[in-house]
């Protein structure tokens, strides 16, 4: 087996991922500091870039499933922040839905797709 990584992130995708981290940090910092307008505003760019990254990596199963999980995690995180900002803490329990969906994507990848890919790779070797 080669020591090369299975997937190298193209430079243009890396820049978008780095921008995504900035958006996410601003959103979470706004949440922590109770800067409600900025936190709510940052939902759109944070979720949008997560969706863009997921779309860009759709042809690579490992990246796709992990990015789908991250997108649902961010959606849950944004929803949770909004419930706190709107003083509707009783609604935060619904975050279990997108968090759970993200876990399902990870489980599908590790329980079904990765073993199938490993089996196929052994047959090719």
Protein backbone atom coordinates (compact mmCIF):
# COMPACT_ATOMS: atom_id res chain seq x y z
CA UNK A 1 0.00 0.00 0.00
CA UNK A 2 1.11 3.53 -0.72
CA UNK A 3 1.73 6.13 1.98
CA UNK A 4 -0.15 8.71 -0.08
CA UNK A 5 -3.43 10.01 1.35
CA UNK A 6 -6.60 8.61 -0.24
CA UNK A 7 -7.81 12.11 -0.99
CA UNK A 8 -5.98 15.40 -1.23
CA UNK A 9 -8.13 18.48 -0.85
CA UNK A 10 -7.77 20.80 -3.85
CA UNK A 11 -6.56 24.29 -2.96
CA UNK A 12 -9.84 25.99 -3.96
CA UNK A 13 -11.79 23.63 -1.67
CA UNK A 14 -9.30 24.16 1.17
CA UNK A 15 -9.90 27.92 1.02
CA UNK A 16 -13.66 27.38 1.27
CA UNK A 17 -13.20 25.00 4.21
CA UNK A 18 -11.02 27.57 5.97
CA UNK A 19 -13.64 30.27 5.36
CA UNK A 20 -16.23 27.90 6.79
CA UNK A 21 -14.22 27.61 9.99
CA UNK A 22 -14.16 31.42 10.28
CA UNK A 23 -17.95 31.62 9.81
CA UNK A 24 -18.52 28.85 12.34
CA UNK A 25 -16.25 30.49 14.91
CA UNK A 26 -17.96 33.86 14.50
CA UNK A 27 -21.37 32.20 14.90
CA UNK A 28 -20.33 30.30 18.02
CA UNK A 29 -18.52 33.29 19.51
CA UNK A 30 -21.67 35.35 18.96
CA UNK A 31 -23.68 32.65 20.71
CA UNK A 32 -21.30 32.56 23.68
CA UNK A 33 -21.23 36.37 23.96
CA UNK A 34 -25.01 36.67 23.41
CA UNK A 35 -24.54 38.82 20.33
CA UNK A 36 -27.93 37.81 19.00
CA UNK A 37 -28.10 39.76 15.71
CA UNK A 38 -24.64 38.64 14.58
CA UNK A 39 -25.25 35.05 15.70
CA UNK A 40 -28.55 34.83 13.81
CA UNK A 41 -26.99 36.52 10.76
CA UNK A 42 -24.11 34.00 10.72
CA UNK A 43 -26.49 31.05 10.38
CA UNK A 44 -26.93 31.62 6.64
CA UNK A 45 -23.25 31.79 5.63
CA UNK A 46 -22.26 28.97 7.98
CA UNK A 47 -24.94 26.56 6.74
CA UNK A 48 -24.53 27.68 3.11
CA UNK A 49 -20.80 26.96 3.07
CA UNK A 50 -21.36 23.60 4.79
CA UNK A 51 -23.79 22.71 1.99
CA UNK A 52 -21.32 23.93 -0.65
CA UNK A 53 -18.51 21.82 0.81
CA UNK A 54 -20.82 18.81 0.89
CA UNK A 55 -21.78 19.37 -2.74
CA UNK A 56 -18.17 19.79 -3.84
CA UNK A 57 -17.12 16.49 -2.24
CA UNK A 58 -20.18 14.49 -3.33
CA UNK A 59 -18.13 12.20 -5.60
CA UNK A 60 -15.98 10.93 -2.72
CA UNK A 61 -18.09 8.76 -0.43
CA UNK A 62 -15.99 9.23 2.70
CA UNK A 63 -16.00 13.01 2.32
CA UNK A 64 -19.67 13.12 1.36
CA UNK A 65 -20.91 11.16 4.38
CA UNK A 66 -18.69 13.03 6.82
CA UNK A 67 -19.68 16.39 5.35
CA UNK A 68 -23.36 15.45 5.50
CA UNK A 69 -22.89 14.67 9.19
CA UNK A 70 -21.12 18.00 9.73
CA UNK A 71 -23.90 19.86 7.89
CA UNK A 72 -26.56 18.33 10.12
CA UNK A 73 -24.41 19.03 13.18
CA UNK A 74 -24.15 22.71 12.17
CA UNK A 75 -27.89 22.86 11.49
CA UNK A 76 -28.59 21.43 14.96
CA UNK A 77 -26.11 23.85 16.48
CA UNK A 78 -27.75 26.83 14.73
CA UNK A 79 -31.21 25.72 15.79
CA UNK A 80 -30.05 25.30 19.39
CA UNK A 81 -28.52 28.79 19.37
CA UNK A 82 -31.73 30.27 17.98
CA UNK A 83 -33.87 28.59 20.66
CA UNK A 84 -31.66 30.11 23.35
CA UNK A 85 -31.65 33.54 21.73
CA UNK A 86 -35.46 33.45 21.47
CA UNK A 87 -35.82 32.21 25.07
CA UNK A 88 -37.44 28.98 23.87
CA UNK A 89 -35.16 26.52 25.65
CA UNK A 90 -37.91 23.89 25.68
CA UNK A 91 -37.52 23.59 21.89
CA UNK A 92 -33.80 22.79 22.03
CA UNK A 93 -34.60 19.11 22.53
CA UNK A 94 -35.57 18.94 18.85
CA UNK A 95 -31.86 19.27 18.06
CA UNK A 96 -31.79 15.49 18.57
CA UNK A 97 -33.30 15.16 15.09
CA UNK A 98 -30.48 16.76 13.04
CA UNK A 99 -27.83 15.46 15.47
CA UNK A 100 -29.32 11.98 15.04
CA UNK A 101 -29.43 12.27 11.26
CA UNK A 102 -25.74 13.22 11.30
CA UNK A 103 -24.96 10.14 13.39
CA UNK A 104 -26.93 7.98 10.96
CA UNK A 105 -24.75 9.22 8.07
CA UNK A 106 -21.60 8.38 10.03
CA UNK A 107 -22.98 4.95 11.00
CA UNK A 108 -23.95 4.15 7.40
CA UNK A 109 -20.47 5.05 6.22
CA UNK A 110 -18.57 3.06 8.84
CA UNK A 111 -20.92 0.07 9.04
CA UNK A 112 -21.72 -0.43 5.37
CA UNK A 113 -19.77 1.68 2.88
CA UNK A 114 -16.24 1.51 4.30
CA UNK A 115 -16.29 -2.28 4.82
CA UNK A 116 -17.59 -2.70 1.25
CA UNK A 117 -14.80 -0.45 -0.08
CA UNK A 118 -12.17 -2.38 1.91
CA UNK A 119 -13.51 -5.67 0.59
CA UNK A 120 -13.42 -4.38 -2.99
CA UNK A 121 -9.84 -3.13 -2.48
CA UNK A 122 -8.74 -6.57 -1.23
CA UNK A 123 -10.28 -8.23 -4.27
CA UNK A 124 -8.40 -5.83 -6.56
CA UNK A 125 -5.07 -6.49 -4.84
